[in-house]
XYZ file of C-alpha atoms in Angstrom:
374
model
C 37.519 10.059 -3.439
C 36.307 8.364 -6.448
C 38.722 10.708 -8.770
C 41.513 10.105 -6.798
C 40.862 5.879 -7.127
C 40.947 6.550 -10.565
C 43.843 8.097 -10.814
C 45.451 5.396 -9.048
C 44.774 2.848 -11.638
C 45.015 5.330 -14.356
C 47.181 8.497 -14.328
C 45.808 10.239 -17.308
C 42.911 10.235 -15.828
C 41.095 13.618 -16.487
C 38.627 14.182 -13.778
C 34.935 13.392 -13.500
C 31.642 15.693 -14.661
C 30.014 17.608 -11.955
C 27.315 15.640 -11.131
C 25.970 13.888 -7.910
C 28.408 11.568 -6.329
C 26.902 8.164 -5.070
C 27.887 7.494 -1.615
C 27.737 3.514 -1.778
C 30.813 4.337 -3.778
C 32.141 6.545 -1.911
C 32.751 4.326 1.432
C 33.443 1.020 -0.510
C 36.506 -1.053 1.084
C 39.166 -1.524 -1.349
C 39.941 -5.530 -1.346
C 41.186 -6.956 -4.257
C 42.773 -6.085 -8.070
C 38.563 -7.259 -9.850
C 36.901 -4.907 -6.910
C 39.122 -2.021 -8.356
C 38.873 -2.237 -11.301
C 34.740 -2.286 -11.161
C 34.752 0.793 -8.608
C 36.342 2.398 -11.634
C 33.968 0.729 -14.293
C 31.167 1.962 -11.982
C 32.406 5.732 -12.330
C 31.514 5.443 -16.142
C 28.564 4.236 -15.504
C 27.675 6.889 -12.790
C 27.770 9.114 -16.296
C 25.000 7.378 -18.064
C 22.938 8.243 -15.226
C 19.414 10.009 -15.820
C 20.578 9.671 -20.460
C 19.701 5.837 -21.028
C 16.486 5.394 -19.940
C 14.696 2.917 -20.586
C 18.189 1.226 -20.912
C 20.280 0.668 -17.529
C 23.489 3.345 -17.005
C 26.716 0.974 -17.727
C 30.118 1.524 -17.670
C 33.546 -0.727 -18.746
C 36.763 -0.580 -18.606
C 39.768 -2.752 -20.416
C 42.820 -3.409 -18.104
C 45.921 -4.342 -19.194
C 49.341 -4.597 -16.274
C 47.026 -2.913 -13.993
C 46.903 0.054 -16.472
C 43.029 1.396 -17.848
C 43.357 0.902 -21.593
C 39.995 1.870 -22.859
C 36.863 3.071 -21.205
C 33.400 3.540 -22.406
C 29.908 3.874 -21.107
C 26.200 3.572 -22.062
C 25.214 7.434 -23.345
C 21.585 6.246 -24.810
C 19.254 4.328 -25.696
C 19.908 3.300 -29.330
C 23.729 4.576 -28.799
C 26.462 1.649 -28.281
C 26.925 -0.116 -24.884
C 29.503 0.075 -22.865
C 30.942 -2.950 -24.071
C 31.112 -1.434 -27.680
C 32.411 1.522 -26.365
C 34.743 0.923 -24.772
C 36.267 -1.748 -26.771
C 35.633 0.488 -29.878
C 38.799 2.762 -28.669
C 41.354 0.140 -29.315
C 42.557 -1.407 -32.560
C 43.552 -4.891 -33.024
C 44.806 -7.076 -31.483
C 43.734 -6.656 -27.812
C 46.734 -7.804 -25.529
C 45.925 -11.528 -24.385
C 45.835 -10.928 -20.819
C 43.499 -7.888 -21.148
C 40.531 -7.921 -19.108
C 37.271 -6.587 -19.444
C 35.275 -5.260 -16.674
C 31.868 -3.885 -17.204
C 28.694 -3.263 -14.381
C 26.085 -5.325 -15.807
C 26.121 -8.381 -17.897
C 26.502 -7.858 -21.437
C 23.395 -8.271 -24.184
C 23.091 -11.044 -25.514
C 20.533 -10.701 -27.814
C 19.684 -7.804 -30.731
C 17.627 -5.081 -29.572
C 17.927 -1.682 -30.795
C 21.806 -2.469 -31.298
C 23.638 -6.010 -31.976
C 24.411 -8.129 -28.896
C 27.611 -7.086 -26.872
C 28.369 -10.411 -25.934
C 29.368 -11.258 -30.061
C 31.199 -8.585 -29.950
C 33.071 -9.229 -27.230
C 34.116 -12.844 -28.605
C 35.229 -11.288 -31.678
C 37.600 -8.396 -30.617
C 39.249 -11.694 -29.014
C 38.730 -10.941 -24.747
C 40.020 -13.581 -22.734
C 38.615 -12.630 -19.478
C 35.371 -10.537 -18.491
C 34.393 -9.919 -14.666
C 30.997 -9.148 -14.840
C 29.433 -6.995 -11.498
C 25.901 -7.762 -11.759
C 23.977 -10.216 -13.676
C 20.231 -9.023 -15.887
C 17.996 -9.001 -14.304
C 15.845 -9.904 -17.517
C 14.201 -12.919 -16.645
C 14.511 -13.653 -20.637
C 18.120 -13.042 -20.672
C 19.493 -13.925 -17.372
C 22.921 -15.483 -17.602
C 22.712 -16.102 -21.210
C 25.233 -13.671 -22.395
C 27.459 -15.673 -19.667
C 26.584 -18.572 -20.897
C 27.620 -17.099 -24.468
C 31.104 -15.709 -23.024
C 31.997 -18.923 -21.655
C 30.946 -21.400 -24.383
C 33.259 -19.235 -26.742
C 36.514 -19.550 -24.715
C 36.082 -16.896 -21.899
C 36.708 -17.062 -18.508
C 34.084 -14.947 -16.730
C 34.072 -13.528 -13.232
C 30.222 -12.498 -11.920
C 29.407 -10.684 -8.905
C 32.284 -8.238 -8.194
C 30.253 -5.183 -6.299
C 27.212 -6.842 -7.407
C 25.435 -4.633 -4.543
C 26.781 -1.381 -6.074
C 26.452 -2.608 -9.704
C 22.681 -3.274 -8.873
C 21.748 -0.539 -6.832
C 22.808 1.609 -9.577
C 19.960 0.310 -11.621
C 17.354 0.407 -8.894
C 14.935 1.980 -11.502
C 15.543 -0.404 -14.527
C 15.646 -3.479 -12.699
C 12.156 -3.403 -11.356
C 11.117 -2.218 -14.600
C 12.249 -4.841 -16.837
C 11.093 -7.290 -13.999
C 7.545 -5.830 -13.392
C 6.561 -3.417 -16.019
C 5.992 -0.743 -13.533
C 8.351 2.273 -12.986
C 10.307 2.785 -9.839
C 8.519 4.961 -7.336
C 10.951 7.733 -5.353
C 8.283 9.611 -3.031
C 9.868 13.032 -2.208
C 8.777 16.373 -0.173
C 10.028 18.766 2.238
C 7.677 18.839 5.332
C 7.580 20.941 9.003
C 8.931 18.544 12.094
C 4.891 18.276 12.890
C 4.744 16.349 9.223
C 2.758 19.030 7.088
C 3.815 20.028 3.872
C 2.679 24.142 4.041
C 2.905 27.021 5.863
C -0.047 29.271 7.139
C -2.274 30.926 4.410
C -0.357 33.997 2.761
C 2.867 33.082 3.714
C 5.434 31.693 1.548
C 5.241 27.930 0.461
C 9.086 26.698 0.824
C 9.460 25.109 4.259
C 13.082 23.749 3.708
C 15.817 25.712 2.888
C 17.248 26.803 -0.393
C 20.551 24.247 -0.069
C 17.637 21.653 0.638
C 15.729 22.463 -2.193
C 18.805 22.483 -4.617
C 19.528 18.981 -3.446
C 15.848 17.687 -3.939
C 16.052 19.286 -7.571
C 19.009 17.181 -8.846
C 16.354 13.978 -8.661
C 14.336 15.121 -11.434
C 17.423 15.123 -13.528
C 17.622 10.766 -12.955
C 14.158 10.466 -13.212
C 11.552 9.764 -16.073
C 8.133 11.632 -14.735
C 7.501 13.605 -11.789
C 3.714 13.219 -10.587
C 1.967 15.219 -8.829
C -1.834 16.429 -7.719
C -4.174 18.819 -9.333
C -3.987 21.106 -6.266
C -0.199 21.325 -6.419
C -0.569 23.002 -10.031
C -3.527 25.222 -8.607
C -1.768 26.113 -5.783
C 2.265 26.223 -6.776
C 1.717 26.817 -10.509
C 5.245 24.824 -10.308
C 7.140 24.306 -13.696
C 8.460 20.989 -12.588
C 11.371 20.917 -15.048
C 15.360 20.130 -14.761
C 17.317 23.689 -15.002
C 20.304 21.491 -14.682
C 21.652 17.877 -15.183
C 22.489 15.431 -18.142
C 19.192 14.809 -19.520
C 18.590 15.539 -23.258
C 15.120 15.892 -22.687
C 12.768 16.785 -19.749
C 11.260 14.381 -17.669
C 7.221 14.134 -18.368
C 5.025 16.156 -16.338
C 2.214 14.031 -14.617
C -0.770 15.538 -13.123
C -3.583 13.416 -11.403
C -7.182 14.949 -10.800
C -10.369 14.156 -10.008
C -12.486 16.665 -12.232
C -11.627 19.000 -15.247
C -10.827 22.274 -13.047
C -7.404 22.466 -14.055
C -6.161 26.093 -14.915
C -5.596 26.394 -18.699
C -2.988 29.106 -17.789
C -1.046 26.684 -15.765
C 3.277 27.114 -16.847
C 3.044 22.767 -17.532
C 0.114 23.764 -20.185
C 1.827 26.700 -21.926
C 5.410 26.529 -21.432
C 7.781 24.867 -24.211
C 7.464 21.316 -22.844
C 3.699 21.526 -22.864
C 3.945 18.303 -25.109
C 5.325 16.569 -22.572
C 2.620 17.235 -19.678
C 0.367 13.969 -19.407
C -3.036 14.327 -17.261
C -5.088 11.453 -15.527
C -8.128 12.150 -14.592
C -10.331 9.667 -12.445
C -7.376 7.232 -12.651
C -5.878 5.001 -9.052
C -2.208 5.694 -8.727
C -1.821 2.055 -9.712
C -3.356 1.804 -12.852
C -1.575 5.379 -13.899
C 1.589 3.719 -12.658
C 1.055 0.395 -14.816
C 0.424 3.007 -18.029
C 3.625 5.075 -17.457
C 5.791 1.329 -17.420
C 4.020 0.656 -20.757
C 5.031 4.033 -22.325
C 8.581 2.851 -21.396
C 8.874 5.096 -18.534
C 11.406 3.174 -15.482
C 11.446 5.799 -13.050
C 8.780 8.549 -11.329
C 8.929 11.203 -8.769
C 6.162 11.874 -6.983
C 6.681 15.286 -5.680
C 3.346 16.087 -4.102
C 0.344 16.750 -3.176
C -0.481 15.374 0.312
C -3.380 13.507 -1.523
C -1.216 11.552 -4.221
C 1.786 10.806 -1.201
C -0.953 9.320 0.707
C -2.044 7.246 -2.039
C 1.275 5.487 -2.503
C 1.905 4.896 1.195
C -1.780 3.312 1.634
C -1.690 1.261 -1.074
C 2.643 0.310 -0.929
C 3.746 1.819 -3.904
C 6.576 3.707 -2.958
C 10.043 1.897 -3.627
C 12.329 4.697 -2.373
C 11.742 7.832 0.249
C 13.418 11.220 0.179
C 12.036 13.491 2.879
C 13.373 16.656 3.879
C 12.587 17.773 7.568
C 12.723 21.532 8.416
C 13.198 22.744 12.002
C 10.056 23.857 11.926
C 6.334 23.144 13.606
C 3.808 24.875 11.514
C 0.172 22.973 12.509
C -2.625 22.592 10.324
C -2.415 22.759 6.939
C -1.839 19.493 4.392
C -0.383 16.495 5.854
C 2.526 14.809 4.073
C 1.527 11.506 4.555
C -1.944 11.084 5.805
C -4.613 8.819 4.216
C -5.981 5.788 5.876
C -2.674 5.209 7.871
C -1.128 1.954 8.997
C -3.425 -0.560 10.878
C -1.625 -1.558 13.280
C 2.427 -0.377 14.308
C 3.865 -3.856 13.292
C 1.790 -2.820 9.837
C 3.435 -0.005 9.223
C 5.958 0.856 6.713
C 9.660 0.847 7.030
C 12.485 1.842 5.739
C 15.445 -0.636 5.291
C 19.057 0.962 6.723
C 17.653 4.730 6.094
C 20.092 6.997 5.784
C 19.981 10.628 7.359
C 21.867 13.461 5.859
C 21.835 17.400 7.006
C 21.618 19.898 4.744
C 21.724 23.695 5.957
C 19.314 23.741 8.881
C 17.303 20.760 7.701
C 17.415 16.814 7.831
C 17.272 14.564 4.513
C 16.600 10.974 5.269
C 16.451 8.137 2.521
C 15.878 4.824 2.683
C 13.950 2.001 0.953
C 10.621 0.548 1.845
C 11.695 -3.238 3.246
C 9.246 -4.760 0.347
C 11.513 -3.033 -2.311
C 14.514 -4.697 -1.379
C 14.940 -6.966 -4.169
C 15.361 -4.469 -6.805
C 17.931 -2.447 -5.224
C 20.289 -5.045 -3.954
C 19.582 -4.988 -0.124
């Protein structure tokens, strides 16, 4: 659906990449000429997802007679903005009643490239509709302030909710320091995460298990416990997806007795395998935001999922429910549990999902809701 809106404001529009679609976008109402025009500046951005870390995805387009001139979007961090990109693709002059649509608002100071929002006043834009504004506390609305002050009119808040939810992971971490927590497993209908002794580990099915990989490809580090890597020996690597490089490998243990032979140890992304040892989930969390890290997967053990939900640190849930009731075994989610029912954690408008014979729901932990646009 999000090709064919393309191809309404564009007709040589090629097609998308095969990636995951975002379903937000998928069901928006098309209102008005600006709301458009964004849906379509939010498909280039959608292809910056999981390369621009720890830069936001971004995408713009220039319009011209209701006809896509130029598009661009964010590729990587130290690569050119949207903005630049997209702007870059047409010589001078720019038609006068071009306009400029791009996701986020634009830089407006230098970082590891010049500030967009120059730029833009030079290559002569008249109008700019902005979606969502930083959410940089030291930058907020500066760049519009910058727009405006040199002859712009500016638009802000077209799809802001789409435009922001996009950025879930980058806008707590530029706000907080701390990455963006996504707690993920597959678990039996009686909540445990494995099967009797002997038999094989994979609850969910394979179609469920394919959909739970494409996360590590939008992610930054995938955590998990010491007993997942004695028991699994999992690689915990992205076999497909956009990323350049792998996500880092994050193991958390109590002792030493890791096995040396372990695939994260040995494989060819060894140098990218980080271990805690006698560290809280917090304080490992606080270290991965200062290494510039927005966005983690926690992927298991019951011990390290417990930890998050005990102590709140889990901004998004993914949980995958086979038809299945195995008993016994590790809980998903068991630790010191809520203290009361009106104490417990919820999830804001979750959203369920079937997949083969199983049940996917997501949703977002009501204390989260300011950095994804609820």
């Amino acid at each position: 659906m999000i090709a064919d809106c393309a191809r309404q404001y564009d007709p040589d529009f090629a097609g998308l990449p095969e990636r995951p679609s975002f379903t937000y976008l998928e069901s928006m109402p098309l209102q008005n000429a600006d709301e458009k025009f964004m849906r379509a500046a939010l498909v280039e951005a959608e292809k910056g997802l999981g390369t621009t870390s720890p830069n936001p995805a971004v995408g713009a387009v220039l319009i011209w007679r209701n006809r896509i001139l130029a598009r661009g979007h964010h590729r990587r961090a130290g690569g050119d903005h949207a903005e630049i990109d997209c702007l870059r693709k047409l010589a001078d002059p720019i038609p006068a009643a071009a306009v400029l649509y791009v996701t986020l608002e634009p830089c407006s100071t230098r970082g590891r490239t010049a500030p967009c929002a120059n730029y833009i006043i030079q290559r002569g834009v008249r109008r700019v509709v902005i979606g969502a504004v930083d959410p940089n506390p030291k930058h907020q609305g500066r760049a519009i302030g910058l727009l405006r002050a040199g002859g712009i009119d500016v638009r802000t808040g077209v799809l802001e909710d789409a435009c922001t939810r996009l950025n879930e992971a980058f806008n707590k971490w530029i706000v907080t320091g701390e990455p963006f927590v996504i707690a993920k497993c597959g678990m039996s209908l009686d909540g445990y995460l494995t099967r009797p002794a002997g038999e094989t580990r994979w609850l969910t099915s394979e179609s469920s298990r394919r959909h739970a990989h494409q996360l590590r490809a939008l992610v930054d580090a995938i955590i998990v416990g010491a007993e997942t890597i004695r028991r699994d020996n999992p690689h915990l690597t992205v076999r497909k997806g956009p990323r350049r490089t792998q996500p880092w490998r994050v193991i958390l243990t109590k002792s030493d007795r890791l096995p040396r032979n372990a695939t994260v140890f040995r494989d060819s992304e060894r140098n990218r395998t980080l271990v805690y040892r006698s560290r809280s989930l917090r304080a490992v969390l606080r270290d991965l935001g200062r290494r510039e890290i927005t966005s983690v997967l926690i992927e298991g053990g019951g011990d390290v999922l417990s930890q998050a939900l005990d102590q709140r640190l889990i901004d998004k849930v993914q949980v995958y429910i086979a038809p299945i009731f195995t008993g016994g075994g590790v809980l998903a989610f068991g630790g010191n549990g809520a203290a009361s029912t009106q104490r417990s954690l919820r999830l804001h408008s979750p959203r369920y999902q079937r997949i083969g014979p199983d049940v996917c729901i997501t949703g977002y932990p009501k204390k989260a809701k300011e950095f994804t646009g609820e």
